[in-house]
Amino acid sequence: MFKKHFLLLCLTCTLSTFSQEKTESDTLIAYEIIYVNKEEFDKQIFLTNVELFYVEEGKTFYLEGFNHTGEKTIIALKYAQTNKGIDYFEFFNNEYEFINDEEQAIFYFKSKSKQVKDTSDSMYRVIQIQKN
């Protein structure tokens, strides 16, 4: 798989380290949120029991957790480009900006906005990682 040389990211300094026993409130959950014309359109659980890793060597984020069917799933968001000082990571043929909102204790990946086919509407997707 990938080298076990990675940086484990935590939401807050007070969050228990992953080598210690975690309580349910310490677990992370990832939501998929769809926005249409900058308004929330749909929100659903993307992965549960999430661990977020960053592998510096390949400039890749890995989200590891369980999907809606209970299968262990690993999602890779690989570095794509830097544009106007913002780093973008590729996932499913779209580029996502990584944002660490320390004030809200949330990590999220926000896709670039795209026009909805055959409409004047625009949409973007957010993968939001937060404490359960």
Tab-separated table of C-alpha atoms in Angstrom:
chain	number	residue	atom	x	y	z
A	1	MET	CA	0.000	0.000	0.000
A	2	PHE	CA	1.615	3.327	0.954
A	3	LYS	CA	4.544	3.815	3.267
A	4	LYS	CA	3.585	4.012	6.896
A	5	HIS	CA	5.415	7.366	7.013
A	6	PHE	CA	2.538	9.778	7.528
A	7	LEU	CA	1.312	12.619	9.633
A	8	LEU	CA	-1.879	11.981	11.568
A	9	LEU	CA	-4.033	15.086	11.722
A	10	CYS	CA	-6.240	15.794	14.744
A	11	LEU	CA	-9.156	18.197	14.958
A	12	THR	CA	-8.069	19.749	18.255
A	13	CYS	CA	-5.161	19.403	20.607
A	14	THR	CA	-7.532	17.978	23.211
A	15	LEU	CA	-8.677	15.118	20.971
A	16	SER	CA	-7.304	11.829	22.267
A	17	THR	CA	-4.448	10.396	20.280
A	18	PHE	CA	-5.430	7.451	18.119
A	19	SER	CA	-3.060	5.135	20.008
A	20	GLN	CA	-5.213	5.586	23.118
A	21	GLU	CA	-8.671	4.144	23.612
A	22	LYS	CA	-11.218	6.424	21.940
A	23	THR	CA	-14.631	7.253	23.272
A	24	GLU	CA	-17.575	7.614	20.899
A	25	SER	CA	-17.337	11.411	21.139
A	26	ASP	CA	-13.691	11.234	19.981
A	27	THR	CA	-14.507	9.458	16.726
A	28	LEU	CA	-14.611	11.407	13.496
A	29	ILE	CA	-17.360	11.357	10.897
A	30	ALA	CA	-17.258	12.612	7.299
A	31	TYR	CA	-20.310	14.158	5.679
A	32	GLU	CA	-20.893	14.771	1.996
A	33	ILE	CA	-22.716	18.072	1.524
A	34	ILE	CA	-23.983	19.296	-1.845
A	35	TYR	CA	-24.517	23.008	-2.362
A	36	VAL	CA	-26.574	24.414	-5.253
A	37	ASN	CA	-26.321	28.161	-5.836
A	38	LYS	CA	-24.352	28.375	-2.546
A	39	GLU	CA	-27.261	26.921	-0.506
A	40	GLU	CA	-27.123	23.509	1.168
A	41	PHE	CA	-29.096	21.075	-0.994
A	42	ASP	CA	-28.268	17.675	0.514
A	43	LYS	CA	-26.231	16.330	3.433
A	44	GLN	CA	-25.472	12.686	4.149
A	45	ILE	CA	-22.931	10.586	6.002
A	46	PHE	CA	-19.993	9.805	3.723
A	47	LEU	CA	-17.791	7.759	6.117
A	48	THR	CA	-17.897	6.846	9.818
A	49	ASN	CA	-15.014	6.155	12.237
A	50	VAL	CA	-12.810	8.303	10.031
A	51	GLU	CA	-9.062	8.670	10.267
A	52	LEU	CA	-7.407	11.379	8.178
A	53	PHE	CA	-3.791	10.953	7.088
A	54	TYR	CA	-1.469	13.116	5.040
A	55	VAL	CA	1.451	11.471	3.227
A	56	GLU	CA	4.006	14.176	2.530
A	57	GLU	CA	6.022	11.997	0.157
A	58	GLY	CA	3.135	11.724	-2.330
A	59	LYS	CA	1.344	14.932	-1.280
A	60	THR	CA	-1.807	12.908	-0.707
A	61	PHE	CA	-4.572	12.955	1.905
A	62	TYR	CA	-6.131	9.611	2.815
A	63	LEU	CA	-9.556	9.345	4.422
A	64	GLU	CA	-10.108	5.924	5.942
A	65	GLY	CA	-13.433	4.836	7.422
A	66	PHE	CA	-16.581	2.816	6.883
A	67	ASN	CA	-19.132	3.591	4.153
A	68	HIS	CA	-22.933	3.240	4.381
A	69	THR	CA	-22.745	-0.547	3.831
A	70	GLY	CA	-20.160	-0.989	6.594
A	71	GLU	CA	-17.261	-1.693	4.219
A	72	LYS	CA	-13.863	-0.280	5.122
A	73	THR	CA	-13.106	2.403	2.548
A	74	ILE	CA	-9.994	4.410	1.739
A	75	ILE	CA	-10.337	7.618	-0.257
A	76	ALA	CA	-7.242	9.314	-1.716
A	77	LEU	CA	-7.081	13.022	-2.522
A	78	LYS	CA	-3.828	13.599	-4.403
A	79	TYR	CA	-2.183	17.000	-4.822
A	80	ALA	CA	-3.169	18.518	-8.178
A	81	GLN	CA	-2.020	22.144	-8.252
A	82	THR	CA	-1.588	25.432	-6.409
A	83	ASN	CA	-3.633	28.327	-7.768
A	84	LYS	CA	-3.480	31.813	-6.208
A	85	GLY	CA	-1.899	30.365	-3.064
A	86	ILE	CA	-4.551	27.657	-2.628
A	87	ASP	CA	-3.572	23.973	-2.802
A	88	TYR	CA	-6.019	21.717	-4.634
A	89	PHE	CA	-6.295	17.932	-4.334
A	90	GLU	CA	-7.882	15.701	-6.976
A	91	PHE	CA	-10.715	13.294	-6.221
A	92	PHE	CA	-13.187	11.831	-8.728
A	93	ASN	CA	-12.145	14.117	-11.614
A	94	ASN	CA	-12.621	17.264	-9.558
A	95	GLU	CA	-10.254	19.453	-7.574
A	96	TYR	CA	-10.857	20.105	-3.886
A	97	GLU	CA	-9.437	22.798	-1.650
A	98	PHE	CA	-8.392	21.551	1.808
A	99	ILE	CA	-9.577	23.842	4.617
A	100	ASN	CA	-8.733	23.502	8.304
A	101	ASP	CA	-11.323	25.531	10.222
A	102	GLU	CA	-9.667	25.573	13.649
A	103	GLU	CA	-12.359	27.816	15.129
A	104	GLN	CA	-15.115	25.303	14.313
A	105	ALA	CA	-12.805	22.246	14.816
A	106	ILE	CA	-13.665	20.972	11.329
A	107	PHE	CA	-11.586	19.838	8.352
A	108	TYR	CA	-13.172	19.944	4.955
A	109	PHE	CA	-12.476	19.517	1.285
A	110	LYS	CA	-14.439	21.889	-0.969
A	111	SER	CA	-14.705	21.218	-4.686
A	112	LYS	CA	-14.518	23.901	-7.300
A	113	SER	CA	-17.916	25.201	-8.353
A	114	LYS	CA	-19.356	23.770	-11.599
A	115	GLN	CA	-22.373	24.608	-13.688
A	116	VAL	CA	-25.249	22.101	-13.481
A	117	LYS	CA	-25.879	20.623	-16.926
A	118	ASP	CA	-28.663	22.330	-18.950
A	119	THR	CA	-29.366	24.920	-16.203
A	120	SER	CA	-28.050	28.256	-15.003
A	121	ASP	CA	-27.411	26.735	-11.552
A	122	SER	CA	-23.967	26.118	-10.080
A	123	MET	CA	-23.019	23.479	-7.526
A	124	TYR	CA	-20.120	22.326	-5.435
A	125	ARG	CA	-19.482	19.458	-3.045
A	126	VAL	CA	-17.961	19.491	0.439
A	127	ILE	CA	-16.526	16.556	2.338
A	128	GLN	CA	-16.638	17.719	5.952
A	129	ILE	CA	-14.760	15.878	8.712
A	130	GLN	CA	-15.672	16.562	12.336
A	131	LYS	CA	-16.054	14.970	15.756
A	132	ASN	CA	-19.074	12.706	16.105
